[in-house]
Amino acid sequence: MHALILNGPNLNLLGMREPELYGDDTLADVEKGLRAAFPEVRFTFAQSNHEGALIDALQDAGSQDINGIVFNPGGYTHTSVALRDAIAAVRVPVVEVHLSNIYAREDFRHRSLLAPVCEGQISGLGVDGYHLALRYLMSR
Ligand code: CA2
């Protein structure tokens, strides 16, 4: 199994601000935790604040040997037709993950443009969401 763990805008700030919403773990901690929990998995980790770079990462995954993508698209979840098109086009299953429960927050976060073209969505379970998404992708 080769998994891409892809994180979108502002998630590079994880663990540094707003811990009440997103927890204390940094993105490096998330990576460390996944590597420790899944030693048998080959990982590629990527984060970008730029929509086009995220689209490139999704397209590249299709031409590499990646079997599953765990994707936290950050704020682009609620706005990006371009990311939706990229997910729909890639021949690799994608699970959308959110640290916070987007349905318990502002109305504009209740809609995901991406969820309909993903295998599924995990929201509100913190860093465990990444682990559960990967567990699902490994089992499929
Ligand atoms: O809950 C999530 O994982 C989100 O994808 C996080 C996004 C938000 O726009 C989505 O609605 C839900 C925001 C990411 C911002 O990350 C930060 C982390 C620490 C400090 C500041 C921002």
mmCIF file of N, CA and C and ligand atoms in Angstrom:
data_model
loop_
_atom_site.group_PDB
_atom_site.id
_atom_site.type_symbol
_atom_site.label_atom_id
_atom_site.label_comp_id
_atom_site.label_asym_id
_atom_site.label_seq_id
_atom_site.Cartn_x
_atom_site.Cartn_y
_atom_site.Cartn_z
ATOM 1 N N MET A 1 0.839 -1.201 0.000
ATOM 2 C CA MET A 1 0.000 0.000 0.000
ATOM 3 C C MET A 1 0.877 1.255 0.000
ATOM 4 N N HIS A 2 0.618 2.125 -0.934
ATOM 5 C CA HIS A 2 1.292 3.431 -0.967
ATOM 6 C C HIS A 2 0.201 4.491 -0.829
ATOM 7 N N ALA A 3 0.251 5.252 0.254
ATOM 8 C CA ALA A 3 -0.803 6.232 0.542
ATOM 9 C C ALA A 3 -0.270 7.650 0.430
ATOM 10 N N LEU A 4 -1.091 8.499 -0.176
ATOM 11 C CA LEU A 4 -0.806 9.937 -0.184
ATOM 12 C C LEU A 4 -1.650 10.594 0.907
ATOM 13 N N ILE A 5 -1.002 11.307 1.811
ATOM 14 C CA ILE A 5 -1.708 12.079 2.843
ATOM 15 C C ILE A 5 -1.560 13.542 2.432
ATOM 16 N N LEU A 6 -2.662 14.103 1.987
ATOM 17 C CA LEU A 6 -2.617 15.430 1.365
ATOM 18 C C LEU A 6 -3.381 16.428 2.234
ATOM 19 N N ASN A 7 -2.738 17.538 2.543
ATOM 20 C CA ASN A 7 -3.351 18.564 3.378
ATOM 21 C C ASN A 7 -3.359 19.903 2.666
ATOM 22 N N GLY A 8 -4.487 20.610 2.804
ATOM 23 C CA GLY A 8 -4.671 21.864 2.096
ATOM 24 C C GLY A 8 -4.315 23.091 2.919
ATOM 25 N N PRO A 9 -4.872 24.228 2.530
ATOM 26 C CA PRO A 9 -4.447 25.517 3.047
ATOM 27 C C PRO A 9 -4.572 25.670 4.554
ATOM 28 N N ASN A 10 -3.540 26.283 5.107
ATOM 29 C CA ASN A 10 -3.439 26.652 6.528
ATOM 30 C C ASN A 10 -3.180 25.479 7.455
ATOM 31 N N LEU A 11 -3.208 24.264 6.938
ATOM 32 C CA LEU A 11 -2.987 23.111 7.828
ATOM 33 C C LEU A 11 -1.523 22.999 8.241
ATOM 34 N N ASN A 12 -0.647 23.776 7.592
ATOM 35 C CA ASN A 12 0.742 23.882 8.063
ATOM 36 C C ASN A 12 0.810 24.571 9.434
ATOM 37 N N LEU A 13 -0.287 25.233 9.830
ATOM 38 C CA LEU A 13 -0.320 25.933 11.131
ATOM 39 C C LEU A 13 -0.805 25.039 12.264
ATOM 40 N N LEU A 14 -1.111 23.813 11.936
ATOM 41 C CA LEU A 14 -1.665 22.875 12.920
ATOM 42 C C LEU A 14 -0.758 22.790 14.162
ATOM 43 N N GLY A 15 -1.398 22.818 15.329
ATOM 44 C CA GLY A 15 -0.649 22.716 16.582
ATOM 45 C C GLY A 15 -0.059 24.037 17.043
ATOM 46 N N MET A 16 -0.124 25.048 16.189
ATOM 47 C CA MET A 16 0.494 26.337 16.538
ATOM 48 C C MET A 16 -0.552 27.384 16.907
ATOM 49 N N ARG A 17 -1.769 27.234 16.360
ATOM 50 C CA ARG A 17 -2.864 28.164 16.675
ATOM 51 C C ARG A 17 -4.174 27.372 16.780
ATOM 52 N N GLU A 18 -5.153 27.965 17.411
ATOM 53 C CA GLU A 18 -6.506 27.395 17.519
ATOM 54 C C GLU A 18 -6.545 25.924 17.961
ATOM 55 N N PRO A 19 -5.805 25.566 19.028
ATOM 56 C CA PRO A 19 -5.811 24.154 19.475
ATOM 57 C C PRO A 19 -7.199 23.672 19.914
ATOM 58 N N GLU A 20 -8.055 24.617 20.359
ATOM 59 C CA GLU A 20 -9.403 24.220 20.807
ATOM 60 C C GLU A 20 -10.224 23.670 19.643
ATOM 61 N N LEU A 21 -9.900 24.101 18.423
ATOM 62 C CA LEU A 21 -10.618 23.617 17.225
ATOM 63 C C LEU A 21 -9.912 22.437 16.592
ATOM 64 N N TYR A 22 -8.593 22.511 16.520
ATOM 65 C CA TYR A 22 -7.860 21.546 15.700
ATOM 66 C C TYR A 22 -6.887 20.649 16.467
ATOM 67 N N GLY A 23 -6.820 20.838 17.810
ATOM 68 C CA GLY A 23 -5.954 19.977 18.618
ATOM 69 C C GLY A 23 -4.525 20.502 18.714
ATOM 70 N N ASP A 24 -3.709 19.753 19.449
ATOM 71 C CA ASP A 24 -2.333 20.192 19.764
ATOM 72 C C ASP A 24 -1.296 19.649 18.797
ATOM 73 N N ASP A 25 -1.664 18.621 18.059
ATOM 74 C CA ASP A 25 -0.682 17.979 17.179
ATOM 75 C C ASP A 25 -0.303 18.886 16.022
ATOM 76 N N THR A 26 0.979 18.911 15.701
ATOM 77 C CA THR A 26 1.432 19.582 14.476
ATOM 78 C C THR A 26 1.273 18.600 13.310
ATOM 79 N N LEU A 27 1.453 19.115 12.104
ATOM 80 C CA LEU A 27 1.374 18.227 10.939
ATOM 81 C C LEU A 27 2.488 17.169 10.992
ATOM 82 N N ALA A 28 3.638 17.566 11.551
ATOM 83 C CA ALA A 28 4.753 16.605 11.712
ATOM 84 C C ALA A 28 4.357 15.494 12.695
ATOM 85 N N ASP A 29 3.591 15.869 13.746
ATOM 86 C CA ASP A 29 3.105 14.850 14.700
ATOM 87 C C ASP A 29 2.132 13.887 14.013
ATOM 88 N N VAL A 30 1.268 14.442 13.144
ATOM 89 C CA VAL A 30 0.308 13.599 12.418
ATOM 90 C C VAL A 30 1.077 12.589 11.574
ATOM 91 N N GLU A 31 2.098 13.070 10.893
ATOM 92 C CA GLU A 31 2.921 12.191 10.044
ATOM 93 C C GLU A 31 3.587 11.103 10.886
ATOM 94 N N LYS A 32 4.182 11.519 12.017
ATOM 95 C CA LYS A 32 4.874 10.569 12.900
ATOM 96 C C LYS A 32 3.908 9.494 13.403
ATOM 97 N N GLY A 33 2.695 9.938 13.800
ATOM 98 C CA GLY A 33 1.689 9.009 14.329
ATOM 99 C C GLY A 33 1.246 8.002 13.287
ATOM 100 N N LEU A 34 1.065 8.461 12.049
ATOM 101 C CA LEU A 34 0.639 7.542 10.978
ATOM 102 C C LEU A 34 1.751 6.551 10.656
ATOM 103 N N ARG A 35 2.981 7.037 10.577
ATOM 104 C CA ARG A 35 4.104 6.125 10.278
ATOM 105 C C ARG A 35 4.244 5.062 11.372
ATOM 106 N N ALA A 36 4.044 5.480 12.637
ATOM 107 C CA ALA A 36 4.178 4.529 13.761
ATOM 108 C C ALA A 36 3.036 3.508 13.736
ATOM 109 N N ALA A 37 1.821 3.973 13.403
ATOM 110 C CA ALA A 37 0.649 3.082 13.447
ATOM 111 C C ALA A 37 0.590 2.136 12.247
ATOM 112 N N PHE A 38 1.184 2.558 11.125
ATOM 113 C CA PHE A 38 1.087 1.760 9.890
ATOM 114 C C PHE A 38 2.487 1.541 9.291
ATOM 115 N N PRO A 39 3.334 0.747 9.988
ATOM 116 C CA PRO A 39 4.718 0.572 9.496
ATOM 117 C C PRO A 39 4.773 -0.099 8.134
ATOM 118 N N GLU A 40 3.702 -0.832 7.782
ATOM 119 C CA GLU A 40 3.694 -1.567 6.516
ATOM 120 C C GLU A 40 3.325 -0.680 5.323
ATOM 121 N N VAL A 41 2.905 0.538 5.593
ATOM 122 C CA VAL A 41 2.455 1.433 4.516
ATOM 123 C C VAL A 41 3.605 2.325 4.058
ATOM 124 N N ARG A 42 3.687 2.510 2.761
ATOM 125 C CA ARG A 42 4.607 3.513 2.211
ATOM 126 C C ARG A 42 3.833 4.827 2.107
ATOM 127 N N PHE A 43 4.407 5.891 2.659
ATOM 128 C CA PHE A 43 3.690 7.164 2.728
ATOM 129 C C PHE A 43 4.325 8.223 1.845
ATOM 130 N N THR A 44 3.465 9.026 1.234
ATOM 131 C CA THR A 44 3.886 10.311 0.678
ATOM 132 C C THR A 44 3.026 11.363 1.371
ATOM 133 N N PHE A 45 3.678 12.347 1.988
ATOM 134 C CA PHE A 45 2.965 13.435 2.672
ATOM 135 C C PHE A 45 3.154 14.722 1.882
ATOM 136 N N ALA A 46 2.054 15.464 1.725
ATOM 137 C CA ALA A 46 2.166 16.754 1.033
ATOM 138 C C ALA A 46 1.173 17.739 1.646
ATOM 139 N N GLN A 47 1.587 18.987 1.697
ATOM 140 C CA GLN A 47 0.683 20.074 2.136
ATOM 141 C C GLN A 47 0.930 21.258 1.224
ATOM 142 N N SER A 48 -0.157 21.917 0.837
ATOM 143 C CA SER A 48 0.011 23.156 0.078
ATOM 144 C C SER A 48 -1.093 24.142 0.417
ATOM 145 N N ASN A 49 -0.730 25.398 0.350
ATOM 146 C CA ASN A 49 -1.710 26.475 0.519
ATOM 147 C C ASN A 49 -2.307 26.887 -0.818
ATOM 148 N N HIS A 50 -1.923 26.198 -1.897
ATOM 149 C CA HIS A 50 -2.291 26.624 -3.254
ATOM 150 C C HIS A 50 -3.159 25.573 -3.947
ATOM 151 N N GLU A 51 -4.269 26.016 -4.469
ATOM 152 C CA GLU A 51 -5.233 25.114 -5.113
ATOM 153 C C GLU A 51 -4.582 24.322 -6.256
ATOM 154 N N GLY A 52 -3.829 25.030 -7.105
ATOM 155 C CA GLY A 52 -3.202 24.364 -8.266
ATOM 156 C C GLY A 52 -2.213 23.291 -7.849
ATOM 157 N N ALA A 53 -1.470 23.550 -6.768
ATOM 158 C CA ALA A 53 -0.492 22.552 -6.302
ATOM 159 C C ALA A 53 -1.213 21.308 -5.785
ATOM 160 N N LEU A 54 -2.380 21.500 -5.159
ATOM 161 C CA LEU A 54 -3.163 20.348 -4.686
ATOM 162 C C LEU A 54 -3.695 19.543 -5.869
ATOM 163 N N ILE A 55 -4.115 20.253 -6.916
ATOM 164 C CA ILE A 55 -4.588 19.571 -8.137
ATOM 165 C C ILE A 55 -3.436 18.789 -8.758
ATOM 166 N N ASP A 56 -2.247 19.392 -8.822
ATOM 167 C CA ASP A 56 -1.073 18.680 -9.356
ATOM 168 C C ASP A 56 -0.804 17.414 -8.544
ATOM 169 N N ALA A 57 -0.902 17.523 -7.208
ATOM 170 C CA ALA A 57 -0.630 16.351 -6.349
ATOM 171 C C ALA A 57 -1.638 15.238 -6.626
ATOM 172 N N LEU A 58 -2.903 15.598 -6.826
ATOM 173 C CA LEU A 58 -3.936 14.588 -7.124
ATOM 174 C C LEU A 58 -3.668 13.949 -8.483
ATOM 175 N N GLN A 59 -3.332 14.765 -9.477
ATOM 176 C CA GLN A 59 -3.061 14.215 -10.820
ATOM 177 C C GLN A 59 -1.819 13.334 -10.801
ATOM 178 N N ASP A 60 -0.776 13.768 -10.079
ATOM 179 C CA ASP A 60 0.465 12.983 -10.004
ATOM 180 C C ASP A 60 0.214 11.636 -9.340
ATOM 181 N N ALA A 61 -0.687 11.621 -8.348
ATOM 182 C CA ALA A 61 -0.994 10.364 -7.649
ATOM 183 C C ALA A 61 -1.517 9.336 -8.642
ATOM 184 N N GLY A 62 -2.294 9.809 -9.615
ATOM 185 C CA GLY A 62 -2.838 8.910 -10.630
ATOM 186 C C GLY A 62 -1.768 8.279 -11.494
ATOM 187 N N SER A 63 -0.657 8.976 -11.689
ATOM 188 C CA SER A 63 0.386 8.433 -12.566
ATOM 189 C C SER A 63 1.511 7.778 -11.763
ATOM 190 N N GLN A 64 1.414 7.828 -10.416
ATOM 191 C CA GLN A 64 2.379 7.094 -9.586
ATOM 192 C C GLN A 64 1.720 5.794 -9.144
ATOM 193 N N ASP A 65 2.362 5.075 -8.217
ATOM 194 C CA ASP A 65 1.757 3.805 -7.775
ATOM 195 C C ASP A 65 0.955 3.991 -6.493
ATOM 196 N N ILE A 66 0.349 5.145 -6.306
ATOM 197 C CA ILE A 66 -0.419 5.419 -5.082
ATOM 198 C C ILE A 66 -1.778 4.720 -5.147
ATOM 199 N N ASN A 67 -2.142 4.019 -4.038
ATOM 200 C CA ASN A 67 -3.404 3.238 -4.025
ATOM 201 C C ASN A 67 -4.531 3.923 -3.276
ATOM 202 N N GLY A 68 -4.215 4.958 -2.512
ATOM 203 C CA GLY A 68 -5.269 5.616 -1.753
ATOM 204 C C GLY A 68 -4.814 6.990 -1.294
ATOM 205 N N ILE A 69 -5.788 7.897 -1.194
ATOM 206 C CA ILE A 69 -5.467 9.281 -0.809
ATOM 207 C C ILE A 69 -6.350 9.690 0.363
ATOM 208 N N VAL A 70 -5.715 10.165 1.427
ATOM 209 C CA VAL A 70 -6.419 10.784 2.556
ATOM 210 C C VAL A 70 -6.232 12.288 2.378
ATOM 211 N N PHE A 71 -7.349 12.994 2.230
ATOM 212 C CA PHE A 71 -7.262 14.395 1.811
ATOM 213 C C PHE A 71 -8.044 15.283 2.774
ATOM 214 N N ASN A 72 -7.320 16.187 3.435
ATOM 215 C CA ASN A 72 -7.989 17.269 4.166
ATOM 216 C C ASN A 72 -7.828 18.533 3.311
ATOM 217 N N PRO A 73 -8.881 18.916 2.602
ATOM 218 C CA PRO A 73 -8.772 20.038 1.662
ATOM 219 C C PRO A 73 -8.912 21.408 2.321
ATOM 220 N N GLY A 74 -9.036 21.444 3.673
ATOM 221 C CA GLY A 74 -9.157 22.722 4.372
ATOM 222 C C GLY A 74 -10.326 23.531 3.826
ATOM 223 N N GLY A 75 -10.154 24.825 3.743
ATOM 224 C CA GLY A 75 -11.234 25.721 3.314
ATOM 225 C C GLY A 75 -11.681 25.499 1.879
ATOM 226 N N TYR A 76 -10.821 24.892 1.046
ATOM 227 C CA TYR A 76 -11.214 24.613 -0.350
ATOM 228 C C TYR A 76 -12.366 23.605 -0.446
ATOM 229 N N THR A 77 -12.564 22.858 0.644
ATOM 230 C CA THR A 77 -13.688 21.915 0.708
ATOM 231 C C THR A 77 -14.998 22.567 0.269
ATOM 232 N N HIS A 78 -15.139 23.803 0.699
ATOM 233 C CA HIS A 78 -16.430 24.482 0.579
ATOM 234 C C HIS A 78 -16.540 25.347 -0.673
ATOM 235 N N THR A 79 -15.464 25.413 -1.453
ATOM 236 C CA THR A 79 -15.444 26.384 -2.568
ATOM 237 C C THR A 79 -14.953 25.845 -3.905
ATOM 238 N N SER A 80 -14.213 24.737 -3.909
ATOM 239 C CA SER A 80 -13.403 24.454 -5.098
ATOM 240 C C SER A 80 -14.007 23.447 -6.091
ATOM 241 N N VAL A 81 -14.558 23.982 -7.171
ATOM 242 C CA VAL A 81 -15.004 23.136 -8.280
ATOM 243 C C VAL A 81 -13.797 22.460 -8.930
ATOM 244 N N ALA A 82 -12.667 23.180 -8.986
ATOM 245 C CA ALA A 82 -11.468 22.630 -9.639
ATOM 246 C C ALA A 82 -10.933 21.403 -8.898
ATOM 247 N N LEU A 83 -10.956 21.440 -7.566
ATOM 248 C CA LEU A 83 -10.508 20.257 -6.805
ATOM 249 C C LEU A 83 -11.501 19.110 -6.957
ATOM 250 N N ARG A 84 -12.778 19.446 -7.014
ATOM 251 C CA ARG A 84 -13.785 18.397 -7.236
ATOM 252 C C ARG A 84 -13.528 17.694 -8.566
ATOM 253 N N ASP A 85 -13.259 18.482 -9.614
ATOM 254 C CA ASP A 85 -12.993 17.897 -10.934
ATOM 255 C C ASP A 85 -11.744 17.020 -10.895
ATOM 256 N N ALA A 86 -10.722 17.460 -10.154
ATOM 257 C CA ALA A 86 -9.471 16.687 -10.072
ATOM 258 C C ALA A 86 -9.705 15.356 -9.353
ATOM 259 N N ILE A 87 -10.492 15.380 -8.275
ATOM 260 C CA ILE A 87 -10.781 14.126 -7.541
ATOM 261 C C ILE A 87 -11.598 13.185 -8.431
ATOM 262 N N ALA A 88 -12.576 13.753 -9.131
ATOM 263 C CA ALA A 88 -13.427 12.911 -9.994
ATOM 264 C C ALA A 88 -12.602 12.268 -11.112
ATOM 265 N N ALA A 89 -11.530 12.932 -11.523
ATOM 266 C CA ALA A 89 -10.738 12.437 -12.664
ATOM 267 C C ALA A 89 -9.678 11.417 -12.249
ATOM 268 N N VAL A 90 -9.249 11.458 -10.978
ATOM 269 C CA VAL A 90 -8.142 10.578 -10.567
ATOM 270 C C VAL A 90 -8.685 9.162 -10.321
ATOM 271 N N ARG A 91 -7.916 8.168 -10.751
ATOM 272 C CA ARG A 91 -8.380 6.781 -10.624
ATOM 273 C C ARG A 91 -7.908 6.157 -9.314
ATOM 274 N N VAL A 92 -7.833 6.935 -8.291
ATOM 275 C CA VAL A 92 -7.387 6.467 -6.977
ATOM 276 C C VAL A 92 -8.459 6.895 -5.966
ATOM 277 N N PRO A 93 -8.861 5.981 -5.053
ATOM 278 C CA PRO A 93 -9.893 6.372 -4.075
ATOM 279 C C PRO A 93 -9.405 7.459 -3.113
ATOM 280 N N VAL A 94 -10.288 8.413 -2.877
ATOM 281 C CA VAL A 94 -9.970 9.545 -1.997
ATOM 282 C C VAL A 94 -10.968 9.551 -0.834
ATOM 283 N N VAL A 95 -10.464 9.677 0.392
ATOM 284 C CA VAL A 95 -11.328 9.899 1.552
ATOM 285 C C VAL A 95 -11.082 11.319 2.060
ATOM 286 N N GLU A 96 -12.166 12.077 2.201
ATOM 287 C CA GLU A 96 -12.089 13.457 2.709
ATOM 288 C C GLU A 96 -12.094 13.421 4.236
ATOM 289 N N VAL A 97 -11.136 14.117 4.838
ATOM 290 C CA VAL A 97 -11.024 14.119 6.300
ATOM 291 C C VAL A 97 -11.015 15.552 6.821
ATOM 292 N N HIS A 98 -11.755 15.767 7.913
ATOM 293 C CA HIS A 98 -11.706 17.045 8.624
ATOM 294 C C HIS A 98 -11.455 16.788 10.094
ATOM 295 N N LEU A 99 -10.561 17.570 10.651
ATOM 296 C CA LEU A 99 -10.276 17.461 12.090
ATOM 297 C C LEU A 99 -11.491 17.868 12.905
ATOM 298 N N SER A 100 -12.077 19.001 12.541
ATOM 299 C CA SER A 100 -13.242 19.507 13.269
ATOM 300 C C SER A 100 -14.518 18.952 12.632
ATOM 301 N N ASN A 101 -15.615 19.065 13.384
ATOM 302 C CA ASN A 101 -16.913 18.638 12.858
ATOM 303 C C ASN A 101 -17.497 19.805 12.054
ATOM 304 N N ILE A 102 -17.375 19.718 10.740
ATOM 305 C CA ILE A 102 -17.783 20.865 9.908
ATOM 306 C C ILE A 102 -19.285 21.125 10.015
ATOM 307 N N TYR A 103 -20.064 20.113 10.447
ATOM 308 C CA TYR A 103 -21.526 20.274 10.563
ATOM 309 C C TYR A 103 -21.929 20.950 11.874
ATOM 310 N N ALA A 104 -20.970 21.095 12.778
ATOM 311 C CA ALA A 104 -21.239 21.774 14.050
ATOM 312 C C ALA A 104 -20.701 23.207 14.020
ATOM 313 N N ARG A 105 -20.271 23.642 12.842
ATOM 314 C CA ARG A 105 -19.661 24.967 12.727
ATOM 315 C C ARG A 105 -20.538 25.891 11.862
ATOM 316 N N GLU A 106 -19.962 26.930 11.312
ATOM 317 C CA GLU A 106 -20.743 27.903 10.532
ATOM 318 C C GLU A 106 -21.438 27.223 9.351
ATOM 319 N N ASP A 107 -22.589 27.796 8.945
ATOM 320 C CA ASP A 107 -23.372 27.219 7.844
ATOM 321 C C ASP A 107 -22.536 26.997 6.583
ATOM 322 N N PHE A 108 -21.652 27.944 6.272
ATOM 323 C CA PHE A 108 -20.902 27.824 5.016
ATOM 324 C C PHE A 108 -19.963 26.617 5.006
ATOM 325 N N ARG A 109 -19.698 26.035 6.215
ATOM 326 C CA ARG A 109 -18.844 24.829 6.251
ATOM 327 C C ARG A 109 -19.669 23.548 6.122
ATOM 328 N N HIS A 110 -20.994 23.678 6.124
ATOM 329 C CA HIS A 110 -21.828 22.459 6.108
ATOM 330 C C HIS A 110 -21.861 21.799 4.752
ATOM 331 N N ARG A 111 -21.483 22.567 3.725
ATOM 332 C CA ARG A 111 -21.514 22.003 2.377
ATOM 333 C C ARG A 111 -20.090 21.687 1.921
ATOM 334 N N SER A 112 -19.886 20.438 1.491
ATOM 335 C CA SER A 112 -18.628 20.067 0.848
ATOM 336 C C SER A 112 -18.897 19.865 -0.637
ATOM 337 N N LEU A 113 -18.148 20.580 -1.472
ATOM 338 C CA LEU A 113 -18.264 20.355 -2.921
ATOM 339 C C LEU A 113 -17.543 19.073 -3.311
ATOM 340 N N LEU A 114 -16.704 18.571 -2.407
ATOM 341 C CA LEU A 114 -15.824 17.448 -2.749
ATOM 342 C C LEU A 114 -16.382 16.087 -2.314
ATOM 343 N N ALA A 115 -17.148 16.071 -1.228
ATOM 344 C CA ALA A 115 -17.612 14.798 -0.664
ATOM 345 C C ALA A 115 -18.329 13.906 -1.691
ATOM 346 N N PRO A 116 -19.156 14.471 -2.602
ATOM 347 C CA PRO A 116 -19.865 13.584 -3.545
ATOM 348 C C PRO A 116 -18.947 12.799 -4.486
ATOM 349 N N VAL A 117 -17.710 13.273 -4.689
ATOM 350 C CA VAL A 117 -16.800 12.535 -5.578
ATOM 351 C C VAL A 117 -15.715 11.785 -4.796
ATOM 352 N N CYS A 118 -15.828 11.800 -3.455
ATOM 353 C CA CYS A 118 -14.919 11.020 -2.620
ATOM 354 C C CYS A 118 -15.585 9.705 -2.241
ATOM 355 N N GLU A 119 -14.777 8.745 -1.785
ATOM 356 C CA GLU A 119 -15.340 7.482 -1.277
ATOM 357 C C GLU A 119 -16.213 7.735 -0.073
ATOM 358 N N GLY A 120 -15.774 8.665 0.770
ATOM 359 C CA GLY A 120 -16.515 9.001 1.972
ATOM 360 C C GLY A 120 -15.863 10.176 2.649
ATOM 361 N N GLN A 121 -16.456 10.542 3.778
ATOM 362 C CA GLN A 121 -15.968 11.715 4.505
ATOM 363 C C GLN A 121 -15.940 11.391 5.999
ATOM 364 N N ILE A 122 -14.884 11.807 6.679
ATOM 365 C CA ILE A 122 -14.794 11.680 8.135
ATOM 366 C C ILE A 122 -14.587 13.086 8.686
ATOM 367 N N SER A 123 -15.459 13.475 9.622
ATOM 368 C CA SER A 123 -15.424 14.852 10.103
ATOM 369 C C SER A 123 -15.607 14.877 11.609
ATOM 370 N N GLY A 124 -14.703 15.556 12.316
ATOM 371 C CA GLY A 124 -14.904 15.803 13.731
ATOM 372 C C GLY A 124 -14.196 14.832 14.658
ATOM 373 N N LEU A 125 -13.415 13.908 14.113
ATOM 374 C CA LEU A 125 -12.752 12.917 14.964
ATOM 375 C C LEU A 125 -11.280 13.237 15.183
ATOM 376 N N GLY A 126 -10.895 14.473 14.865
ATOM 377 C CA GLY A 126 -9.509 14.883 15.072
ATOM 378 C C GLY A 126 -8.553 14.060 14.224
ATOM 379 N N VAL A 127 -7.348 13.863 14.760
ATOM 380 C CA VAL A 127 -6.305 13.141 14.017
ATOM 381 C C VAL A 127 -6.696 11.678 13.783
ATOM 382 N N ASP A 128 -7.555 11.131 14.650
ATOM 383 C CA ASP A 128 -8.030 9.747 14.441
ATOM 384 C C ASP A 128 -8.662 9.592 13.058
ATOM 385 N N GLY A 129 -9.255 10.660 12.546
ATOM 386 C CA GLY A 129 -9.881 10.603 11.227
ATOM 387 C C GLY A 129 -8.904 10.168 10.137
ATOM 388 N N TYR A 130 -7.664 10.628 10.230
ATOM 389 C CA TYR A 130 -6.649 10.233 9.230
ATOM 390 C C TYR A 130 -6.380 8.730 9.314
ATOM 391 N N HIS A 131 -6.293 8.246 10.576
ATOM 392 C CA HIS A 131 -6.008 6.810 10.798
ATOM 393 C C HIS A 131 -7.175 5.953 10.285
ATOM 394 N N LEU A 132 -8.406 6.395 10.588
ATOM 395 C CA LEU A 132 -9.577 5.621 10.176
ATOM 396 C C LEU A 132 -9.728 5.613 8.658
ATOM 397 N N ALA A 133 -9.440 6.751 8.038
ATOM 398 C CA ALA A 133 -9.527 6.835 6.578
ATOM 399 C C ALA A 133 -8.522 5.881 5.937
ATOM 400 N N LEU A 134 -7.321 5.858 6.474
ATOM 401 C CA LEU A 134 -6.288 4.979 5.917
ATOM 402 C C LEU A 134 -6.656 3.514 6.126
ATOM 403 N N ARG A 135 -7.173 3.208 7.325
ATOM 404 C CA ARG A 135 -7.606 1.832 7.620
ATOM 405 C C ARG A 135 -8.642 1.395 6.576
ATOM 406 N N TYR A 136 -9.581 2.284 6.267
ATOM 407 C CA TYR A 136 -10.601 1.975 5.256
ATOM 408 C C TYR A 136 -9.940 1.730 3.890
ATOM 409 N N LEU A 137 -9.049 2.613 3.492
ATOM 410 C CA LEU A 137 -8.430 2.484 2.160
ATOM 411 C C LEU A 137 -7.625 1.186 2.053
ATOM 412 N N MET A 138 -7.026 0.758 3.167
ATOM 413 C CA MET A 138 -6.248 -0.485 3.154
ATOM 414 C C MET A 138 -7.150 -1.700 3.018
ATOM 415 N N SER A 139 -8.383 -1.573 3.489
ATOM 416 C CA SER A 139 -9.281 -2.736 3.520
ATOM 417 C C SER A 139 -10.063 -2.897 2.215
ATOM 418 N N ARG A 140 -9.952 -1.963 1.345
ATOM 419 C CA ARG A 140 -10.882 -1.980 0.205
ATOM 420 C C ARG A 140 -10.279 -2.693 -1.025
HETATM 421 O O1 CA2 B 1 -11.620 20.702 10.282
HETATM 422 C C1 CA2 B 1 -10.845 20.681 9.322
HETATM 423 O O2 CA2 B 1 -9.939 19.867 9.205
HETATM 424 C C2 CA2 B 1 -10.971 21.768 8.243
HETATM 425 O O3 CA2 B 1 -10.662 21.176 6.983
HETATM 426 C C3 CA2 B 1 -9.962 22.831 8.608
HETATM 427 C C4 CA2 B 1 -10.035 24.046 7.676
HETATM 428 C C5 CA2 B 1 -11.454 24.580 7.600
HETATM 429 O O4 CA2 B 1 -11.511 25.652 6.676
HETATM 430 C C6 CA2 B 1 -12.432 23.497 7.194
HETATM 431 O O5 CA2 B 1 -13.724 24.059 7.191
HETATM 432 C C7 CA2 B 1 -12.384 22.341 8.162
HETATM 433 C C8 CA2 B 1 -9.125 25.157 8.194
HETATM 434 C C9 CA2 B 1 -7.701 24.748 8.331
HETATM 435 C C10 CA2 B 1 -7.013 25.776 9.150
HETATM 436 O O6 CA2 B 1 -6.061 25.124 9.941
HETATM 437 C C11 CA2 B 1 -5.545 25.804 10.962
HETATM 438 C C12 CA2 B 1 -4.862 25.063 11.901
HETATM 439 C C13 CA2 B 1 -4.324 25.686 12.978
HETATM 440 C C14 CA2 B 1 -4.430 27.058 13.122
HETATM 441 C C15 CA2 B 1 -5.099 27.805 12.180
HETATM 442 C C16 CA2 B 1 -5.651 27.168 11.084
#
